[in-house]
Coordinates of C-alpha atoms in Angstrom, one line a residue:
Chain A
M1 CA -78.3 -27.9 -65.8
S2 CA -81.6 -26.4 -64.8
D3 CA -80.1 -23.4 -66.7
R4 CA -79.1 -25.3 -70.0
V5 CA -82.8 -27.1 -70.1
T6 CA -84.1 -22.9 -69.7
G7 CA -82.1 -21.8 -72.6
A8 CA -82.9 -24.2 -74.6
I9 CA -86.4 -24.3 -74.3
L10 CA -86.1 -19.9 -74.6
V11 CA -84.3 -21.0 -77.9
G12 CA -87.2 -23.1 -79.0
L13 CA -89.9 -20.8 -78.4
A14 CA -88.2 -18.4 -80.2
L15 CA -88.4 -20.7 -83.4
A16 CA -91.9 -21.6 -82.8
I17 CA -92.8 -17.8 -82.4
G18 CA -90.7 -16.9 -85.7
L19 CA -91.9 -19.9 -87.9
E20 CA -95.7 -18.9 -87.0
A21 CA -95.2 -15.4 -87.7
S22 CA -93.8 -16.3 -91.0
T23 CA -96.9 -17.5 -91.8
F24 CA -99.2 -14.4 -91.3
E25 CA -100.3 -13.2 -94.8
V26 CA -101.3 -10.0 -95.1
A27 CA -103.4 -9.3 -98.6
F28 CA -102.1 -5.4 -98.7
L29 CA -99.8 -3.9 -97.4
T30 CA -101.3 -1.8 -94.7
D31 CA -98.2 -0.1 -93.4
P32 CA -94.2 -0.5 -94.0
V33 CA -94.1 -2.7 -90.9
G34 CA -96.7 -5.1 -91.1
P35 CA -98.0 -7.6 -88.3
K36 CA -94.7 -9.6 -88.1
A37 CA -92.1 -7.4 -87.4
L38 CA -92.3 -7.4 -83.5
P39 CA -93.0 -10.8 -83.3
Y40 CA -89.5 -11.4 -85.2
L41 CA -88.2 -8.9 -82.6
V42 CA -89.6 -11.3 -79.7
A43 CA -87.8 -14.2 -81.9
V44 CA -84.4 -12.8 -81.8
I45 CA -84.2 -11.0 -77.9
L46 CA -85.3 -15.0 -77.1
A47 CA -83.5 -16.9 -79.1
G48 CA -79.9 -14.8 -78.2
A49 CA -81.1 -14.9 -74.6
G50 CA -81.9 -18.3 -74.5
A51 CA -78.5 -19.4 -76.0
V52 CA -76.2 -16.9 -73.6
I53 CA -78.7 -18.6 -70.5
A54 CA -78.1 -22.4 -71.9
L55 CA -74.4 -21.9 -73.6
R56 CA -73.4 -20.1 -69.5
P57 CA -75.0 -21.5 -67.1
R58 CA -75.2 -19.4 -63.9
T59 CA -78.2 -20.4 -61.3
A60 CA -78.9 -23.6 -60.0
P61 CA -82.4 -23.8 -58.8
E62 CA -82.7 -25.7 -55.3
W63 CA -85.9 -27.7 -56.4
P64 CA -88.5 -29.1 -54.0
G65 CA -88.6 -32.5 -52.5
R66 CA -91.2 -34.9 -53.4
P67 CA -93.8 -33.7 -50.4
A68 CA -93.5 -29.9 -51.8
W69 CA -94.0 -31.3 -55.3
R70 CA -97.2 -32.9 -53.8
R71 CA -98.8 -29.8 -52.1
M72 CA -97.7 -28.2 -55.1
G73 CA -99.3 -30.2 -57.3
G74 CA -102.8 -30.5 -55.2
G75 CA -102.4 -26.6 -55.3
A76 CA -102.4 -26.3 -58.4
L77 CA -105.3 -28.8 -59.0
S78 CA -107.6 -26.7 -56.7
F79 CA -107.4 -23.8 -59.3
L80 CA -108.6 -26.3 -62.1
V81 CA -111.2 -28.1 -60.0
F82 CA -112.9 -24.3 -59.5
A83 CA -112.2 -23.5 -63.3
V84 CA -113.5 -27.1 -64.1
L85 CA -116.2 -27.0 -62.0
L86 CA -117.5 -23.5 -61.7
E87 CA -119.8 -23.3 -64.6
P88 CA -121.4 -27.2 -64.0
A89 CA -121.6 -28.0 -60.7
G90 CA -122.1 -23.8 -59.6
F91 CA -120.2 -21.6 -57.5
F92 CA -120.9 -22.9 -54.2
V93 CA -119.6 -26.9 -55.0
A94 CA -116.7 -25.3 -56.8
C95 CA -115.5 -23.2 -54.4
T96 CA -116.5 -24.7 -51.5
L97 CA -113.9 -28.4 -53.2
C98 CA -111.8 -25.4 -54.0
V99 CA -110.9 -23.9 -51.1
A100 CA -110.9 -27.4 -49.1
L101 CA -108.3 -28.9 -51.3
M102 CA -106.1 -25.7 -50.8
S103 CA -106.3 -25.7 -47.7
T104 CA -105.4 -29.1 -46.8
M105 CA -102.2 -28.8 -48.8
F106 CA -101.7 -25.9 -46.8
G107 CA -101.7 -28.4 -43.6
A108 CA -105.5 -28.4 -42.4
S109 CA -107.4 -31.3 -41.1
R110 CA -109.9 -32.6 -42.5
W111 CA -112.6 -31.0 -40.3
Q112 CA -110.9 -27.5 -41.1
S113 CA -110.5 -27.6 -44.3
A114 CA -114.5 -29.0 -44.8
A115 CA -114.7 -26.0 -42.7
A116 CA -112.6 -23.1 -44.5
G117 CA -114.2 -24.6 -47.8
V118 CA -117.9 -23.6 -46.5
G119 CA -117.1 -20.4 -44.8
V120 CA -114.8 -19.2 -47.7
S121 CA -117.7 -19.8 -50.5
A122 CA -120.3 -18.2 -48.4
A123 CA -118.5 -15.2 -47.5
L124 CA -117.6 -15.1 -51.1
W125 CA -121.5 -15.2 -52.4
G126 CA -122.2 -12.3 -49.6
L127 CA -119.7 -10.5 -50.9
F128 CA -120.3 -10.9 -54.8
V129 CA -123.9 -11.4 -55.0
R130 CA -125.1 -9.4 -51.9
I131 CA -123.2 -6.5 -51.6
L132 CA -121.8 -6.5 -55.2
A133 CA -124.6 -7.7 -56.7
L134 CA -122.9 -9.8 -59.3
P135 CA -124.6 -12.7 -60.5
L136 CA -122.2 -15.8 -60.0
P137 CA -123.3 -19.5 -61.7
L138 CA -125.1 -21.6 -59.2
G139 CA -124.7 -25.0 -61.8
D140 CA -126.4 -26.1 -65.2
L141 CA -126.4 -29.8 -63.4
W142 CA -128.8 -28.5 -60.9
T143 CA -130.8 -25.6 -62.6
R144 CA -131.7 -27.6 -65.8
Chain B
M1 CA -99.7 28.8 -58.5
D2 CA -102.1 26.9 -60.9
A3 CA -101.4 23.9 -59.2
L4 CA -102.5 24.8 -56.1
T5 CA -105.6 25.6 -56.9
H6 CA -106.0 22.3 -58.8
L7 CA -105.0 20.5 -56.5
M8 CA -107.9 22.0 -54.2
G9 CA -110.2 20.9 -56.3
G10 CA -108.4 17.6 -56.2
F11 CA -109.1 17.6 -52.4
A12 CA -112.7 18.4 -53.2
V13 CA -113.2 15.2 -55.2
A14 CA -111.1 13.6 -52.9
L15 CA -113.1 14.4 -49.5
R16 CA -116.6 13.6 -50.5
P17 CA -117.9 10.9 -47.8
L18 CA -118.4 7.8 -51.0
N19 CA -114.2 8.9 -52.0
L20 CA -113.4 9.2 -48.4
G21 CA -114.5 6.1 -47.3
L22 CA -112.9 3.9 -50.8
A23 CA -109.6 5.8 -49.8
F24 CA -110.3 4.1 -45.7
G25 CA -111.1 0.9 -47.4
G26 CA -108.6 0.3 -50.0
V27 CA -105.8 1.2 -47.5
F28 CA -107.4 -1.2 -45.0
V29 CA -108.0 -4.0 -47.3
G30 CA -104.5 -3.1 -48.8
T31 CA -102.4 -3.5 -45.8
F32 CA -104.1 -6.6 -44.7
V33 CA -103.3 -8.1 -48.0
G34 CA -99.7 -6.8 -48.6
M35 CA -99.2 -8.2 -45.0
L36 CA -99.9 -11.4 -45.9
P37 CA -96.6 -13.8 -45.5
G38 CA -94.8 -12.8 -49.4
I39 CA -97.1 -11.2 -50.9
G40 CA -96.0 -7.7 -51.6
P41 CA -97.5 -5.0 -52.9
I42 CA -97.4 -5.8 -56.8
N43 CA -98.7 -8.7 -55.6
A44 CA -101.6 -7.5 -53.6
I45 CA -102.8 -4.9 -56.2
A46 CA -103.2 -7.7 -59.0
I47 CA -105.4 -9.9 -56.5
L48 CA -107.5 -6.9 -55.6
I49 CA -107.7 -5.3 -59.6
P50 CA -110.2 -7.7 -60.3
V51 CA -112.1 -6.8 -57.4
I52 CA -112.3 -3.2 -58.4
F53 CA -113.3 -3.9 -62.1
A54 CA -115.7 -6.2 -60.4
T55 CA -117.2 -3.4 -58.0
G56 CA -118.1 -1.3 -61.2
L57 CA -117.3 2.3 -59.3
P58 CA -116.6 5.1 -61.5
P59 CA -112.7 6.0 -62.8
E60 CA -112.7 8.6 -59.8
G61 CA -114.0 6.0 -57.2
A62 CA -112.0 3.4 -58.6
L63 CA -108.9 5.1 -58.8
I64 CA -109.0 6.2 -55.3
L65 CA -109.6 2.9 -54.0
L66 CA -106.7 1.7 -56.0
A67 CA -104.3 4.6 -54.5
G68 CA -105.2 3.5 -51.2
I69 CA -104.7 -0.1 -52.0
Y70 CA -101.3 0.8 -53.3
Y71 CA -100.2 2.5 -50.4
G72 CA -102.1 -0.1 -47.7
S73 CA -100.3 -2.5 -49.2
Q74 CA -96.7 -1.3 -48.9
Y75 CA -97.5 -0.8 -45.7
G76 CA -98.7 -4.0 -44.8
N77 CA -95.6 -5.5 -46.4
S78 CA -93.5 -4.0 -44.4
I79 CA -95.7 -5.0 -41.0
S80 CA -94.7 -8.8 -42.5
T81 CA -90.9 -7.6 -43.2
I82 CA -90.6 -6.1 -39.5
L83 CA -92.1 -9.3 -37.5
L84 CA -91.6 -12.2 -39.4
N85 CA -88.6 -11.3 -41.8
V86 CA -90.6 -12.2 -45.0
P87 CA -89.7 -9.4 -47.5
G88 CA -92.9 -9.5 -50.0
T89 CA -90.3 -7.5 -52.6
A90 CA -86.7 -7.4 -53.1
S91 CA -87.4 -3.0 -51.9
A92 CA -88.0 -4.0 -48.3
V93 CA -85.0 -6.3 -47.9
V94 CA -83.5 -3.9 -46.4
T95 CA -86.2 -2.9 -44.2
A96 CA -85.5 -6.1 -42.9
L97 CA -82.1 -5.7 -41.8
D98 CA -83.1 -3.1 -38.8
G99 CA -86.8 -3.7 -39.0
H100 CA -86.5 -7.4 -37.7
A101 CA -83.6 -6.8 -35.7
M102 CA -86.0 -4.4 -33.7
T103 CA -88.8 -6.8 -33.4
R104 CA -86.2 -9.5 -31.7
Q105 CA -85.2 -7.0 -29.7
G106 CA -88.9 -6.3 -28.7
R107 CA -89.1 -3.4 -30.1
A108 CA -91.5 -4.1 -33.0
G109 CA -93.9 -1.6 -32.0
P110 CA -91.3 1.1 -32.7
A111 CA -90.4 0.0 -35.9
L112 CA -93.7 -0.3 -37.0
A113 CA -95.2 3.5 -36.0
M114 CA -91.3 4.5 -37.8
S115 CA -92.0 2.6 -40.7
A116 CA -95.6 4.0 -40.7
I117 CA -94.5 7.6 -40.4
A118 CA -90.9 7.3 -42.7
S119 CA -93.8 6.4 -45.3
F120 CA -95.9 8.8 -44.4
V121 CA -93.7 11.7 -45.0
G122 CA -91.8 9.9 -47.9
G123 CA -95.6 9.6 -49.4
T124 CA -96.8 13.3 -48.7
A125 CA -92.9 15.1 -49.3
S126 CA -93.5 12.9 -53.0
V127 CA -96.9 14.1 -53.8
F128 CA -96.0 18.0 -53.3
G129 CA -93.1 16.4 -55.9
L130 CA -95.6 14.5 -58.3
V131 CA -98.1 17.9 -58.1
L132 CA -94.8 20.2 -58.9
L133 CA -93.2 18.0 -61.5
A134 CA -96.5 16.3 -63.5
P135 CA -98.1 19.5 -65.4
V136 CA -94.3 20.7 -66.3
L137 CA -93.6 16.8 -68.0
A138 CA -97.2 16.7 -69.4
K139 CA -96.3 20.1 -71.3
W140 CA -92.9 19.2 -72.3
A141 CA -94.4 16.0 -73.7
I142 CA -97.3 17.0 -75.5
R143 CA -95.0 17.7 -78.8
F144 CA -94.0 14.0 -78.5
G145 CA -94.0 12.0 -81.8
P146 CA -94.7 8.2 -82.1
A147 CA -91.1 8.2 -82.9
E148 CA -90.2 9.6 -79.3
Y149 CA -92.6 7.2 -77.8
F150 CA -91.4 4.5 -79.8
A151 CA -87.6 5.1 -78.2
L152 CA -89.2 6.3 -74.8
M153 CA -90.9 2.9 -74.5
V154 CA -87.3 1.2 -75.3
F155 CA -85.9 3.3 -72.5
A156 CA -88.5 2.0 -70.2
F157 CA -87.9 -1.8 -71.6
S158 CA -84.5 -2.0 -71.4
A159 CA -84.2 -0.2 -68.0
L160 CA -86.8 -2.5 -66.3
S161 CA -85.3 -5.5 -68.5
S162 CA -81.1 -4.4 -66.7
L163 CA -82.6 -3.4 -63.4
A164 CA -84.9 -5.5 -62.6
G165 CA -84.0 -8.7 -62.3
G166 CA -80.0 -8.8 -61.7
S167 CA -79.3 -10.0 -64.8
L168 CA -79.6 -8.3 -68.4
V169 CA -80.2 -11.0 -70.0
R170 CA -83.0 -12.6 -67.7
G171 CA -84.9 -9.4 -67.8
L172 CA -84.1 -9.1 -71.6
A173 CA -86.3 -12.8 -71.7
A174 CA -88.4 -12.0 -69.7
T175 CA -89.2 -8.2 -71.6
A176 CA -89.4 -10.6 -74.8
M177 CA -91.9 -12.9 -73.2
G178 CA -94.2 -10.4 -72.5
L179 CA -93.8 -8.5 -75.9
F180 CA -94.8 -11.8 -77.3
L181 CA -98.1 -12.3 -74.8
A182 CA -98.6 -8.7 -76.2
T183 CA -98.5 -9.9 -79.7
V184 CA -101.6 -12.4 -79.4
G185 CA -104.6 -11.7 -80.7
L186 CA -106.5 -10.0 -83.5
D187 CA -103.9 -7.5 -85.3
P188 CA -105.4 -3.8 -85.2
N189 CA -103.3 -3.2 -88.3
S190 CA -104.5 -5.7 -90.2
A191 CA -107.0 -7.7 -88.5
I192 CA -105.2 -11.3 -89.2
P193 CA -105.1 -13.4 -85.9
R194 CA -102.0 -13.6 -84.2
F195 CA -100.8 -16.9 -82.6
T196 CA -104.5 -17.7 -81.4
F197 CA -104.2 -21.1 -82.9
G198 CA -107.8 -21.1 -83.9
Q199 CA -109.2 -20.3 -80.5
I200 CA -111.6 -17.8 -80.6
K201 CA -111.3 -16.9 -77.2
L202 CA -107.8 -15.7 -77.7
L203 CA -109.0 -13.5 -80.4
D204 CA -109.1 -10.5 -78.0
G205 CA -105.7 -11.1 -77.1
M206 CA -104.5 -12.4 -73.6
D207 CA -106.3 -10.3 -70.3
F208 CA -103.7 -8.2 -68.4
V209 CA -105.7 -9.3 -65.5
V210 CA -105.7 -12.9 -65.8
V211 CA -102.0 -12.9 -66.9
T212 CA -101.1 -10.8 -63.6
I213 CA -102.8 -13.0 -61.2
G214 CA -101.3 -16.1 -62.6
L215 CA -98.1 -15.0 -62.9
F216 CA -98.0 -12.8 -59.7
A217 CA -101.0 -14.8 -57.0
V218 CA -101.0 -17.9 -58.7
S219 CA -97.6 -18.7 -58.3
E220 CA -97.1 -16.8 -55.2
V221 CA -99.4 -19.6 -53.7
L222 CA -97.6 -22.4 -54.9
Q223 CA -94.5 -21.0 -53.9
L224 CA -96.0 -21.2 -50.5
L225 CA -97.4 -24.0 -50.7
E226 CA -93.7 -25.3 -51.1
D227 CA -92.4 -24.1 -47.8
T228 CA -95.1 -24.1 -45.6
E229 CA -93.0 -23.6 -42.7
A230 CA -91.8 -19.9 -43.8
G231 CA -92.5 -16.6 -41.7
R232 CA -94.1 -18.9 -39.5
E233 CA -93.0 -17.5 -35.6
V234 CA -95.1 -14.6 -35.4
Q235 CA -94.5 -11.9 -32.6
A236 CA -98.3 -11.1 -31.5
K237 CA -96.9 -9.3 -29.1
V238 CA -95.8 -6.2 -30.0
G239 CA -96.1 -3.5 -27.4
R240 CA -97.2 -0.1 -27.9
V241 CA -97.0 1.2 -31.6
M242 CA -95.2 4.6 -30.7
V243 CA -91.9 6.4 -31.3
S244 CA -90.5 8.3 -28.8
A245 CA -89.9 12.3 -29.7
R246 CA -85.9 11.7 -29.2
E247 CA -86.0 8.8 -31.9
L248 CA -88.5 11.1 -34.4
T249 CA -85.9 13.9 -34.2
S250 CA -83.1 11.7 -34.6
T251 CA -84.6 10.5 -37.7
G252 CA -85.7 13.8 -38.8
W253 CA -83.0 14.4 -41.9
T254 CA -82.9 10.8 -42.4
M255 CA -86.1 10.4 -43.7
A256 CA -85.6 14.3 -45.7
R257 CA -83.0 12.7 -47.4
G258 CA -84.7 9.7 -48.2
S259 CA -87.9 11.2 -49.3
V260 CA -86.0 13.4 -52.1
L261 CA -83.4 10.3 -53.2
G262 CA -86.8 8.4 -53.1
F263 CA -88.6 10.5 -55.5
F264 CA -86.1 11.2 -57.5
V265 CA -85.0 8.0 -58.3
G266 CA -88.6 6.9 -58.7
V267 CA -89.0 9.0 -61.4
L268 CA -86.7 7.3 -63.6
P269 CA -87.6 3.8 -65.2
G270 CA -86.2 0.9 -63.5
A271 CA -86.2 -0.8 -60.2
G272 CA -87.3 2.5 -58.6
G273 CA -88.4 1.0 -54.9
T274 CA -85.6 -1.5 -54.8
I275 CA -82.8 0.9 -55.7
A276 CA -84.0 3.7 -53.8
S277 CA -84.6 2.2 -50.5
F278 CA -80.9 0.3 -51.2
L279 CA -79.4 3.7 -51.8
A280 CA -81.3 5.3 -48.8
Y281 CA -79.8 2.5 -46.9
T282 CA -76.4 2.9 -47.6
T283 CA -76.8 6.6 -47.8
E284 CA -77.2 7.1 -43.9
Q285 CA -74.6 4.7 -43.0
R286 CA -72.1 6.9 -44.5
V287 CA -73.4 9.6 -43.4
V288 CA -75.4 8.9 -39.8
D289 CA -73.8 5.5 -38.8
R290 CA -71.0 6.5 -37.1
E291 CA -71.6 3.3 -34.2
G292 CA -72.0 1.2 -36.9
T293 CA -75.2 0.2 -35.2
F294 CA -76.9 -0.6 -38.6
G295 CA -78.5 -3.6 -39.0
S296 CA -78.3 -4.5 -35.4
G297 CA -81.9 -2.4 -34.7
D298 CA -81.4 1.0 -35.9
I299 CA -84.4 3.0 -36.2
R300 CA -82.8 5.2 -38.8
G301 CA -82.0 1.8 -40.4
V302 CA -86.0 1.7 -40.9
A303 CA -86.4 5.2 -41.4
A304 CA -84.4 5.5 -44.6
P305 CA -85.6 3.0 -46.7
E306 CA -89.2 3.3 -45.9
S307 CA -89.6 6.8 -46.7
A308 CA -87.4 6.7 -49.9
N309 CA -89.7 3.8 -51.0
N310 CA -92.9 5.4 -50.7
A311 CA -91.5 8.7 -52.4
A312 CA -89.9 6.7 -55.1
A313 CA -93.4 5.1 -55.4
T314 CA -95.0 8.3 -55.9
G315 CA -92.1 9.3 -57.8
A316 CA -93.0 6.5 -60.3
M317 CA -96.2 7.9 -61.0
I318 CA -95.0 10.5 -62.7
P319 CA -93.9 9.0 -66.0
L320 CA -97.0 6.8 -65.4
L321 CA -99.4 9.8 -65.7
T322 CA -97.7 12.1 -67.9
L323 CA -96.3 10.0 -70.5
G324 CA -98.6 7.2 -70.5
V325 CA -95.2 4.9 -69.6
P326 CA -94.8 3.4 -66.9
G327 CA -91.3 2.2 -65.6
S328 CA -91.7 -0.6 -63.4
G329 CA -93.6 -3.9 -62.1
T330 CA -96.2 -2.1 -60.1
T331 CA -96.7 1.0 -62.3
A332 CA -97.7 -1.5 -65.0
V333 CA -100.1 -2.8 -63.1
L334 CA -101.5 0.3 -62.4
L335 CA -101.8 1.1 -65.9
G336 CA -103.3 -1.8 -66.9
A337 CA -106.1 -0.8 -64.6
L338 CA -106.3 2.4 -66.0
L339 CA -106.9 0.8 -69.3
G340 CA -109.4 -1.7 -68.0
L341 CA -111.2 1.2 -66.0
G342 CA -111.3 3.3 -69.3
V343 CA -108.4 6.1 -68.4
T344 CA -105.6 6.6 -70.9
P345 CA -102.8 8.1 -69.6
G346 CA -100.8 10.8 -71.3
P347 CA -99.6 14.1 -71.3
L348 CA -103.4 15.3 -71.8
L349 CA -104.0 13.8 -68.8
I350 CA -104.2 16.6 -67.0
Q351 CA -106.2 19.0 -69.1
E352 CA -108.6 16.7 -70.5
E353 CA -109.3 15.0 -67.2
P354 CA -108.3 17.4 -64.0
D355 CA -110.9 16.3 -62.3
L356 CA -109.2 12.8 -62.2
F357 CA -105.7 13.7 -61.9
W358 CA -106.0 16.2 -59.3
G359 CA -108.7 14.0 -57.3
L360 CA -106.0 10.8 -57.5
A361 CA -102.8 13.2 -56.6
A362 CA -105.0 14.5 -53.6
S363 CA -106.0 11.2 -52.6
M364 CA -102.8 9.9 -52.7
Y365 CA -101.8 11.9 -49.7
V366 CA -105.1 11.6 -48.5
G367 CA -104.2 7.5 -48.3
N368 CA -101.1 8.7 -46.5
V369 CA -103.1 10.4 -43.6
F370 CA -105.7 7.3 -43.5
L371 CA -102.9 5.3 -43.6
L372 CA -100.8 6.9 -40.1
L373 CA -103.8 7.9 -38.3
L374 CA -105.8 4.7 -39.0
N375 CA -103.3 2.1 -39.3
L376 CA -101.4 3.3 -36.3
P377 CA -104.2 2.2 -33.7
L378 CA -104.9 -0.9 -36.0
V379 CA -101.7 -2.5 -36.0
G380 CA -102.2 -4.7 -33.5
L381 CA -105.8 -5.9 -35.2
F382 CA -103.5 -6.8 -38.5
V383 CA -100.9 -8.5 -36.2
R384 CA -103.8 -10.3 -34.4
A385 CA -105.1 -11.7 -38.3
L386 CA -101.2 -12.9 -39.1
T387 CA -101.5 -15.3 -36.7
A388 CA -105.2 -16.9 -37.6
P389 CA -103.8 -20.0 -39.5
R390 CA -102.6 -20.4 -43.1
W391 CA -104.5 -23.1 -44.3
L392 CA -107.4 -20.5 -43.7
L393 CA -105.8 -17.2 -45.0
I394 CA -104.1 -18.1 -47.8
P395 CA -107.1 -20.3 -49.1
G396 CA -109.2 -17.8 -48.8
V397 CA -107.6 -14.7 -50.4
A398 CA -107.1 -16.8 -53.0
A399 CA -110.7 -17.6 -54.0
L400 CA -111.5 -14.0 -53.6
S401 CA -108.8 -13.7 -56.9
F402 CA -110.3 -16.1 -58.1
V403 CA -114.1 -15.6 -58.2
A404 CA -113.3 -11.7 -59.1
V405 CA -111.6 -12.7 -62.2
Y406 CA -114.3 -14.7 -63.2
A407 CA -116.7 -12.0 -62.5
V408 CA -114.7 -9.5 -64.6
N409 CA -115.3 -11.8 -68.1
Q410 CA -117.1 -14.9 -67.5
S411 CA -115.0 -17.0 -68.7
P412 CA -113.7 -20.4 -67.0
F413 CA -111.4 -20.4 -69.7
D414 CA -109.9 -17.3 -68.2
L415 CA -109.1 -19.5 -64.4
V416 CA -107.5 -22.4 -67.0
L417 CA -104.8 -20.0 -68.5
M418 CA -104.5 -18.2 -65.3
T419 CA -103.4 -21.4 -63.6
G420 CA -101.2 -22.3 -66.6
F421 CA -99.1 -18.9 -65.8
G422 CA -99.3 -19.3 -61.9
V423 CA -96.9 -22.6 -62.9
V424 CA -95.1 -20.8 -65.6
G425 CA -94.8 -17.7 -63.1
Y426 CA -93.8 -20.5 -59.9
A427 CA -90.5 -21.6 -62.3
M428 CA -90.1 -18.3 -63.6
R429 CA -89.4 -17.5 -60.1
K430 CA -87.2 -20.1 -59.5
L431 CA -85.0 -19.9 -62.4
R432 CA -84.9 -16.3 -61.1
F433 CA -86.3 -14.8 -63.8
P434 CA -87.7 -11.3 -62.9
L435 CA -91.7 -11.0 -63.1
A436 CA -92.5 -7.0 -63.7
P437 CA -90.8 -7.2 -67.3
V438 CA -93.4 -9.3 -68.5
I439 CA -95.9 -7.6 -67.3
L440 CA -94.5 -4.4 -68.9
G441 CA -93.9 -6.0 -72.2
L442 CA -97.7 -7.3 -72.5
V443 CA -98.9 -3.4 -71.2
L444 CA -96.8 -1.6 -73.0
G445 CA -96.0 -3.6 -75.7
P446 CA -99.2 -2.8 -78.2
L447 CA -98.8 0.7 -77.3
M448 CA -95.2 0.4 -78.8
E449 CA -95.8 -1.5 -81.8
K450 CA -98.8 0.7 -82.5
N451 CA -96.0 4.1 -82.6
L452 CA -93.5 2.3 -84.4
R453 CA -96.3 1.5 -87.2
R454 CA -97.3 4.7 -87.3
S455 CA -94.1 6.3 -87.3
M456 CA -92.7 4.2 -89.9
A457 CA -96.3 4.8 -91.8
L458 CA -95.4 8.3 -91.7
S459 CA -91.6 8.1 -93.0
G460 CA -93.2 5.8 -95.6
G461 CA -90.9 3.3 -94.1
E462 CA -87.9 5.2 -93.8
W463 CA -86.3 3.9 -90.9
G464 CA -84.3 6.8 -90.2
I465 CA -87.3 8.9 -88.6
L466 CA -86.9 7.0 -85.5
F467 CA -83.3 9.0 -84.8
D468 CA -84.7 12.3 -86.3
S469 CA -85.2 14.3 -83.4
P470 CA -82.7 15.2 -80.4
V471 CA -85.8 14.1 -77.5
A472 CA -85.5 10.9 -79.7
L473 CA -81.9 10.6 -79.6
T474 CA -81.8 11.6 -76.2
L475 CA -83.8 8.8 -75.5
W476 CA -82.3 6.4 -77.5
G477 CA -78.9 7.5 -75.5
M478 CA -80.3 6.7 -72.7
A479 CA -81.8 3.3 -73.0
A480 CA -78.1 2.3 -74.1
A481 CA -77.1 3.9 -71.1
S482 CA -79.8 1.7 -68.9
L483 CA -78.2 -1.3 -70.8
V484 CA -74.5 -0.8 -70.2
I485 CA -73.9 1.0 -66.8
P486 CA -75.9 -1.0 -64.1
P487 CA -73.5 -4.2 -65.1
L488 CA -70.7 -1.9 -64.7
L489 CA -72.0 -0.4 -61.3
A490 CA -73.5 -4.0 -60.2
R491 CA -69.5 -5.0 -60.5
R492 CA -68.9 -2.2 -57.2
T493 CA -71.9 -2.5 -55.1
P494 CA -74.0 -5.6 -55.6
L495 CA -77.6 -5.7 -54.1
P496 CA -78.1 -8.0 -51.0
P497 CA -78.2 -11.5 -52.3
E498 CA -80.7 -12.2 -50.2
A499 CA -83.2 -10.0 -52.6
D500 CA -85.8 -12.5 -53.8
L501 CA -85.2 -10.4 -57.4
S502 CA -87.8 -11.7 -59.0
E503 CA -90.1 -9.6 -57.0
V504 CA -88.9 -6.1 -58.2
D505 CA -91.3 -3.5 -57.8

């Protein structure tokens, strides 16, 4: 089943790429190949591969159970927390929360994850700001 | 003996105190990151590349650091393979057979030492191969026109597609995905935006660091979260990390054969390290395994794949450095790093930047020496680090690479994109798509398109120019062969089924 869905997704992606590429308008012909050729080639390969995968499914991956999905969801969320909070709330808040959430997902207790968050943030601040002299945001919310 | 004089000059570069420190630091950090369970060399390099960029080192120093990380992470991968039986790459799968068997017998020390010595032998022998072969190949490739380059890249793509994942269709799909990512951004020829969907941030194209970290490192964290119990039992006691004189002499020819085999397999595009270690292991099984002890803790079963693997890693540097065309996932990541550092490898690199090329060759050798002399006594320390709680190690390393990704471009958008690629990478691993071709497509795609368009502009739109020269025709033939032959061979000698083929290096 997974292979059929994957194949269908690949064919859909190929169609989308092909359609989008067909809208590329070049005012004058800069070179005989043009910007459309490679996207078209990509679309053809993807469509062909997707069709084969959908029509001749081979592998059936073991998808994880619900607790594992929850852990992975938490992990993905922790990455986004870092991305979203980094500039507004600053490095320390973003990094501490991100690492704490991630280590909770790896099974750390509340205190352990808090310690990991604070410890890793301090170590990385030392490495990037003190040693490598690269600025990291302190947070627009506090420094305004 | 022109090459030797140059190599001496290279050593003068590599042996400067700062560069020595960088080589050691690279080997040390590389070993540490590569040793984390499930993280193979390609992941380790991906994680550390933004850190290298962030250091702002001059190209020479950065390259030396990179080479150290490359070798270190390979050895680190061997450590976790031997101790925990969690090979981070398909190329380490055969090492696990005898290496982990030795650990279960309480002989982890000799297995780790053998792996270091075999890596050293393979690495050293192949550096000499590199020094001899690279200038010859570069001289030959200087006459390559855009049509030849285009054919060469098609060969690289087809070889990696068919060899990387065990499934040609999936390999091709992964390559196509990489090529698609390569087209995102402003088209350099016509200056129209492609697949940017009005996002200004996408005009510059997909940042190779973001894609690599997402596909490899972030998806690895997700995979570790899926199975938090994998590779938990750490054998903290490894005993003396030493081999006896008898063990050393009994593996001499094994390492010699492994090195030569690995080197030549490595030069060819495709999944060099995996095929090299697998071939070396099966060869030794045929040649020396008279009592049938391979697979049950035979030290020669560690020496063979480890020497071949390392020799292949150096061999794979030859097409990368002399042609500018990588043939594997790891070298594709290295090419991305080189381009990021402002170094364009190709036939002219040796002539135009001899300090850089020969310094790199020499520092690869120095890195190997460090591995042997410094890592052996430090193995106990690394193993103790392995016993540190997973909830501290993995988030710490992940955060390191996130911060470095931000430090390179100062763009939170990159971090979101990186997370997205992480989810895609996880799905691809689950569905058994190889990841390496995506990176190769991304890094090589723009070069391939450029050469295609340049040759067509030369011929005025006549497609025949692509098949005009004997060299181009040979390369087309090799590309076709790489698509047809491996499936036929695979029917006769299948790769070990437990190999996680999404992580062929």
